[in-house]
C-alpha positions in Angstrom: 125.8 129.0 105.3 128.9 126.5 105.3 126.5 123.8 106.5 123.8 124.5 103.9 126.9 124.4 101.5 128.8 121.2 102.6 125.1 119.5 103.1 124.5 120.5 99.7 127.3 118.7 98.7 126.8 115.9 100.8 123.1 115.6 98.5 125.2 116.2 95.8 128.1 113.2 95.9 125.1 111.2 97.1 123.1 111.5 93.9 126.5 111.2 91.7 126.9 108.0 93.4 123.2 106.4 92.7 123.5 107.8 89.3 126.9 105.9 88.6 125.2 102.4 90.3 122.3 103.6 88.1 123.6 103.6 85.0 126.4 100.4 85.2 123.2 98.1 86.5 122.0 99.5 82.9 124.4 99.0 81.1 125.2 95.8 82.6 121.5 94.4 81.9 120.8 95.7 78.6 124.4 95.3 77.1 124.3 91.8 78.7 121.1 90.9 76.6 122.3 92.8 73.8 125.8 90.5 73.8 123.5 87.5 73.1 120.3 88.8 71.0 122.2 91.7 69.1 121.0 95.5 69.7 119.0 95.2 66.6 117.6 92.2 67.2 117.0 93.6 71.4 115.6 96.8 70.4 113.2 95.5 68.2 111.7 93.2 70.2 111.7 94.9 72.9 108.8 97.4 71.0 107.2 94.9 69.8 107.1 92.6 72.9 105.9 95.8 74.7 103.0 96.8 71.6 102.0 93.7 71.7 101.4 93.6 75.1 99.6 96.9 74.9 97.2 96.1 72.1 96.7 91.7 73.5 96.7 92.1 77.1 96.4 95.7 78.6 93.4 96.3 76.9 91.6 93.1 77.8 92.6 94.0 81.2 91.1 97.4 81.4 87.9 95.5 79.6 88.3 93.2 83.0 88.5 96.3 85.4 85.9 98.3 83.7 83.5 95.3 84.1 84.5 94.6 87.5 84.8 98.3 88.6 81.0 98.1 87.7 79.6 94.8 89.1 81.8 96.6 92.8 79.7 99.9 92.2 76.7 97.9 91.8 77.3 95.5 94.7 77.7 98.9 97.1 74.5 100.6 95.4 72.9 98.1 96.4 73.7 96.9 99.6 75.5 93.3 98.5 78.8 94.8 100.3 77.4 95.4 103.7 75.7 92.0 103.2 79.3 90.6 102.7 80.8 92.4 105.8 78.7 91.7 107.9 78.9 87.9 106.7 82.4 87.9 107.1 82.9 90.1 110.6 82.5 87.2 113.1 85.7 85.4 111.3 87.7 88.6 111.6 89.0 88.8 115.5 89.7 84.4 115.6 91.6 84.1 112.1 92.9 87.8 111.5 92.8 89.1 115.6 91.1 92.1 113.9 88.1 93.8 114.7 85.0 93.0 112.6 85.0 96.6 110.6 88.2 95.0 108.8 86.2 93.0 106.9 84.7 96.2 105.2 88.3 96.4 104.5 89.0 93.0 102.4 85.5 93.5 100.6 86.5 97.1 99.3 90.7 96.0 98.0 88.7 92.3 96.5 86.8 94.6 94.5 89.6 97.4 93.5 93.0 97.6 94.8 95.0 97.3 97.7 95.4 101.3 98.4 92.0 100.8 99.3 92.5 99.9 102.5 94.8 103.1 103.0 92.0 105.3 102.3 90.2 103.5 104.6 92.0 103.2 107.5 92.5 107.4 107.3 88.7 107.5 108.2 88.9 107.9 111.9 85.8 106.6 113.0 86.9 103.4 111.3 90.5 103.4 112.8 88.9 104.1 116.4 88.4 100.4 116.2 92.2 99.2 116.0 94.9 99.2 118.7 98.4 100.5 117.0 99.6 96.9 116.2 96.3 96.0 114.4 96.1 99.1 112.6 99.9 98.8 111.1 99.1 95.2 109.9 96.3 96.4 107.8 98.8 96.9 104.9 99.5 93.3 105.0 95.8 92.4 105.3 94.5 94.7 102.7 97.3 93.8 100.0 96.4 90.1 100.4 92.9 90.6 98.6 93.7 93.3 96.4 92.6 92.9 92.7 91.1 89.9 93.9 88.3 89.9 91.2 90.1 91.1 88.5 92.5 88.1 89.2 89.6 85.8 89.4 87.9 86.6 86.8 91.2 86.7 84.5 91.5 83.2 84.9 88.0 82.4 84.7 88.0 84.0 81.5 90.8 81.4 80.4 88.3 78.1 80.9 89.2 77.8 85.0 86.6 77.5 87.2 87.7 75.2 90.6 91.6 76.1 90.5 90.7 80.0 90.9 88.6 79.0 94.0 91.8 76.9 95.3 93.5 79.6 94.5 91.2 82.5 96.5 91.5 79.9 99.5 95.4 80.1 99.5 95.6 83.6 98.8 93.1 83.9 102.5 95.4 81.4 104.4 98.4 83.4 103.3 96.7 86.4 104.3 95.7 84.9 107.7 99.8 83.9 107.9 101.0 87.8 107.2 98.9 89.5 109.0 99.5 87.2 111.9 103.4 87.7 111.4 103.2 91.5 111.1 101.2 92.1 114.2 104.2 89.7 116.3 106.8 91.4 114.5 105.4 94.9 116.2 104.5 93.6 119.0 108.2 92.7 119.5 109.4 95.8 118.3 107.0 97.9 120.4 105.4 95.7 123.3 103.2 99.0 124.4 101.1 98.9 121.0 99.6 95.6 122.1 97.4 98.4 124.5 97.5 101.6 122.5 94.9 102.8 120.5 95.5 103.8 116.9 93.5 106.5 116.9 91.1 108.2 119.8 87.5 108.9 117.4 84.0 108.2 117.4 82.6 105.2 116.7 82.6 103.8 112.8 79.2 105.0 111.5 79.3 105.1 107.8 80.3 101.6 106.5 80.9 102.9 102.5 81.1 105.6 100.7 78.4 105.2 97.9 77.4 107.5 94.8 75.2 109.8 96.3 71.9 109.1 94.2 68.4 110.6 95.7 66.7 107.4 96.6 63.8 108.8 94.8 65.1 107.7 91.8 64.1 104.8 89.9 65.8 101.5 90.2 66.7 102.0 86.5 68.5 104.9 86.9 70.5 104.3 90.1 71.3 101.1 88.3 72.9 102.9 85.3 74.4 105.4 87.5 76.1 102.5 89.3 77.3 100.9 86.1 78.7 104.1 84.2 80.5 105.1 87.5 82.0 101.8 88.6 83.1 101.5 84.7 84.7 105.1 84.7 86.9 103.8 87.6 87.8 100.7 86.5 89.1 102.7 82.9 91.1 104.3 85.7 92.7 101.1 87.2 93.0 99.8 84.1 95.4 102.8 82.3 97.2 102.3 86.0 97.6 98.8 85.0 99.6 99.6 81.3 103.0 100.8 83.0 103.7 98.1 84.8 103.0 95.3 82.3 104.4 97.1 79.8 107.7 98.0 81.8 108.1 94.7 84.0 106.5 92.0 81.7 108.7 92.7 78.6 111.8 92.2 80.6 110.5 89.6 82.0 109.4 87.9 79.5 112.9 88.1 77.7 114.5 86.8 80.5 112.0 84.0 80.3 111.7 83.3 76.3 114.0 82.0 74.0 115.2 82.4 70.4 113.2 82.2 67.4 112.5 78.3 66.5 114.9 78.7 63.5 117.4 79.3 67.0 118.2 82.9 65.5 117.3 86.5 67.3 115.0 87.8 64.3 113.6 90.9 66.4 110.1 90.0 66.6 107.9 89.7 69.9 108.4 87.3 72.9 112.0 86.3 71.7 114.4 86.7 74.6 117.3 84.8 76.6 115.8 82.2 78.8 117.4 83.0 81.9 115.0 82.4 84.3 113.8 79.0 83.3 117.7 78.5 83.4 117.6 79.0 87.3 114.5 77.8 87.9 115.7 74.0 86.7 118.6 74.5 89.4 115.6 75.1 91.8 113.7 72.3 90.7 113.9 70.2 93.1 112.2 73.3 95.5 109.5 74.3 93.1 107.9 71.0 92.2 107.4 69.5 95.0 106.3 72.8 97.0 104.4 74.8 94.5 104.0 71.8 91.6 105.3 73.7 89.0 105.6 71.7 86.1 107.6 73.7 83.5 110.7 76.2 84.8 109.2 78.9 83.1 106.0 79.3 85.3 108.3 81.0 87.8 108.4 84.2 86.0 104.6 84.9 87.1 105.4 84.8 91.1 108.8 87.0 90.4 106.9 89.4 88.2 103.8 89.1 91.0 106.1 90.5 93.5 106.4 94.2 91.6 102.7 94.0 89.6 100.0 91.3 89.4 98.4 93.1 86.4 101.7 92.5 84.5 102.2 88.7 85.8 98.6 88.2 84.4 99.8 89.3 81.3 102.1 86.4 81.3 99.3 84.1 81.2 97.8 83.8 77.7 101.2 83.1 76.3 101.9 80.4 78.7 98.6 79.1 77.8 99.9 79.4 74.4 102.9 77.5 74.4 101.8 74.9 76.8 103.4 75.5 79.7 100.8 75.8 82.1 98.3 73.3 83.9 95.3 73.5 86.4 97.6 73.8 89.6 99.6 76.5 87.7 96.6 78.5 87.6 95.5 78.1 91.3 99.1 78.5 92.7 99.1 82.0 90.3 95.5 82.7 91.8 96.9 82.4 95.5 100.1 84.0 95.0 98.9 86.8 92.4 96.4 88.1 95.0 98.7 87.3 98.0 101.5 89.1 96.8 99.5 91.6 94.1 102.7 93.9 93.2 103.0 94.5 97.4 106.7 95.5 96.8 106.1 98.4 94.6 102.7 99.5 97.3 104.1 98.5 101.0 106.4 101.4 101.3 103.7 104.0 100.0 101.3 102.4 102.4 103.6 102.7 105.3 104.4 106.3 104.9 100.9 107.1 104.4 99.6 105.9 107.6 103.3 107.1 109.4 105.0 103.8 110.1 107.5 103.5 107.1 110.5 102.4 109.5 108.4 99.0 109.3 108.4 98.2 106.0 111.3 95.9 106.1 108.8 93.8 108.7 105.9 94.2 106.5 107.7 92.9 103.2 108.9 89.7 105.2 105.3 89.1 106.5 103.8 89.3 103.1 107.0 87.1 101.6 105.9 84.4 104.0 102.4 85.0 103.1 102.5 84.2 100.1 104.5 81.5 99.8 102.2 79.5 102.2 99.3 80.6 99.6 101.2 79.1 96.9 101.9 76.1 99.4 98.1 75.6 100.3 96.9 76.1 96.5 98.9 73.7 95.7 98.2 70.9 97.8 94.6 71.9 98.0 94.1 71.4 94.1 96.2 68.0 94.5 93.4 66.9 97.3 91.1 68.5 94.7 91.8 66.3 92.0 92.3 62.9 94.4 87.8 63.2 94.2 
C-alpha cells in the first residue's frame, strides 16, 4: 500500500511538473505574439487564418485524397499494383538491402499513407521475408513515400509538371539514404539482428488486400465499386488531414507572415510576426546554396513538413500568391514533403506498434538525414534540369 501511495505521488508531482512547463511554453508563445499583434488583433486572426484554411485548402485537399484514394482502389482492382511491384522488386535488395515484397510496401504508403506500411508488416507471411534489422527500418522506408500522390498531384495541380518528378527522384534517394542509415544504426546497436529473423511464418502469399467483388461481375460494376470505395477512404484521409493544417499551419504561418501592408495588426487572415523568415536570412548563406531557396520564407514548408505534409501543402497557394516561390521551390518541397511526410508526429506510433520504440531516437536521425539529401538532390537535379 505505501508503495502504491508514494508511486501515486511520484505520477502525481510528475504531471504537476509537465503541466507547469506546459502552460509557461504557452504563455510564453501566445503572450509573446500577443505583445507584438495585440490579443484582439492575435485572436482574430488566429480564426480566421485557421477558417480560411479550412474552407481554401482542407477541402481541396480532401477533393485530392478522395480522387487519389480512388485512382489507388482502382489501380489494385485491377491489377496495376502488382504490375508496379513486381516492376520495382529487382531494385529493392541493391538500393534498399530489402527483400523484393518491400516494394508492395512503397506502392501501398505512395498511394495512402505512411501507417500503411505498419499494417503491413503485421501480416506475417509478409514479415517472414525480413531479418530483425530490415524489418525495423521499414518505418523509415515506408514514411519516405507516404502521400506520395497526394503530394504529386498537389503540385501538379499548381501548373508543375518536371519539378514534381525532380522532386519524387529526391524524395527516393533520400529514402535510399534513411533506410540505409537505420539498418547501420541497429546493426550497431544489436549486431545479432543482422541473422535473426523478424518473424518465423509462411511464405507471403497474398500480395493485397482488395475489395472482395465476385469476379462475375461486370467490368462496370467492379469499376464503380472501386471508385466509391477508394473515394470513401480518401474522405477519411482527408478529415485526418484538417487537424493538422489547421493546428500547425496557422502558427506557422504567423510566425512566417507579417503585418498588414498599412504595417498595422488589423485581425484579419495570414497576418502574423515574421519570425521565421527572420532566422531563415541568418541561415542564408546554408539554404541557398544547398536547397536554392530563394525567398526566407520558403523554410516554413520543410519546418511544418517535419510534424504534417498535408499542412505544409497548405502553405503553398499562398506562397504562390505572394510570389515567393519558384520551380526549384516546388521540387525541393516535392522531395522533402514526401521524405519527411509529418514522420515526427508517426515514427514513435510506428515503433511501438511493431515493438521497437527504444529506437526511435535512431529512426528520427535516419529520416532527418534523409531528407535533407532529398532536398540536396532535388535541388541540384532541377539546376541540371534547367542547364538543357
Amino acid at each position: 500500500m505505501e508503495e502504491n501511495q508514494q508511486n501515486q505521488q511520484t505520477k502525481s508531482k510528475k504531471m504537476m511538473f509537465s503541466g507547469i512547463i506546459c502552460l509557461t511554453i504557452i504563455i510564453a508563445l501566445f503572450g509573446g505574439i500577443g505583445c507584438v499583434m495585440g490579443v484582439a488583433p492575435m485572436l482574430n486572426t488566429i480564426m480566421h487564418t485557421a477558417h480560411d484554411l479550412l474552407l481554401n485548402t482542407c477541402f481541396y485537399l480532401m477533393a485530392i485524397c478522395v480522387l487519389t484514394g480512388a485512382l489507388g482502389k482502382l489501380m489494385v482492382e485491377f491489377g496495376v499494383v502488382d504490375l508496379i511491384e513486381k516492376l520495382v522488386r529487382p531494385l529493392m535488395r541493391p538500393l534498399f538491402h530489402l527483400p523484393g515484397v518491400a516494394a508492395l510496401g512503397a506502392v501501398l504508403t505512395f498511394l495512402s499513407d505512411n501507417p500503411a506500411i505498419i499494417t503491413l508488416a503485421q501480416d506475417k507471411h509478409f514479415s517472414s521475408y525480413f531479418k530483425k534489422f530490415q524489418y525495423i527500418s521499414l518505418t523509415n522506408f515506408g514514411t519516405a513515400f507516404g502521400m506520395g500522390l497526394i503530394v504529386i498531384v498537389f503540385m501538379l495541380g499548381h501548373g508543375y509538371f518536371v519539378e514534381p518528378l525532380i522532386g519524387f527522384f529526391g524524395a527516393c534517394v533520400g529514402c535510399i539514404v534513411s533506410t540505409r542509415c537505420m539498418q547501420r544504426f541497429v546493426l550497431k546497436a544489436y549486431p545479432q539482428y543482422l541473422t535473426e529473423d523478424a518473424l518465423q511464418g509462411e511464405k507471403f502469399e497474398k500480395q493485397v488486400e482488395r475489395p472482395e467483388h465476385k469476379e462475375e461481375k461486370s467490368v462496370f460494376l467492379r469499376t464503380l465499386n472501386s471508385l466509391l470505395d477508394g473515394g470513401k477512404s480518401g474522405v477519411e484521409v482527408g478529415v485526418a488531414i484538417i487537424p493538422g493544417v489547421l493546428i500547425i499551419s496557422t502558427l506557422v504561418m504567423i510566425l512566417t507572415f507579417g503585418p498588414s501592408k498599412s504595417g498595422e495588426f488589423t485581425g484579419a487572415a495570414y497576418e502574423g510576426i515574421a519570425i521565421l523568415p527572420e532566422a531563415a536570412n541568418y541561415l542564408n548563406w546554408l539554404l541557398e546554396p544547398l536547397f536554392g531557396f530563394s525567398d526566407p520564407h520558403q523554410i516554413a514548408f520543410p519546418i511544418t513538413a517535419l510534424g504534417a505534409v498535408g499542412a505544409a501543402l497548405s502553405l503553398v497557394p499562398n506562397f504562390v500568391t505572394q510570389g515567393w516561390i519558384d520551380g526549384n521551390a516546388i521540387a525541393v518541397f516535392t522531395g522533402m514533403g514526401m521524405c519527411w511526410s509529418g514522420f515526427l508526429s508517426t515514427h514513435t506510433a510506428m515503433l511501438d506498434t511493431i515493438g521497437y520504440r527504444e529506437l526511435t531516437s535512431k529512426a528520427i536521425i535516419s529520416h532527418t538525414i534523409g531528407g535533407l539529401c532529398a532536398a540536396l538532390v532535388a535541388h541540384w537535379g532541377y539546376l541540371l534540369y534547367t542547364l538543357f
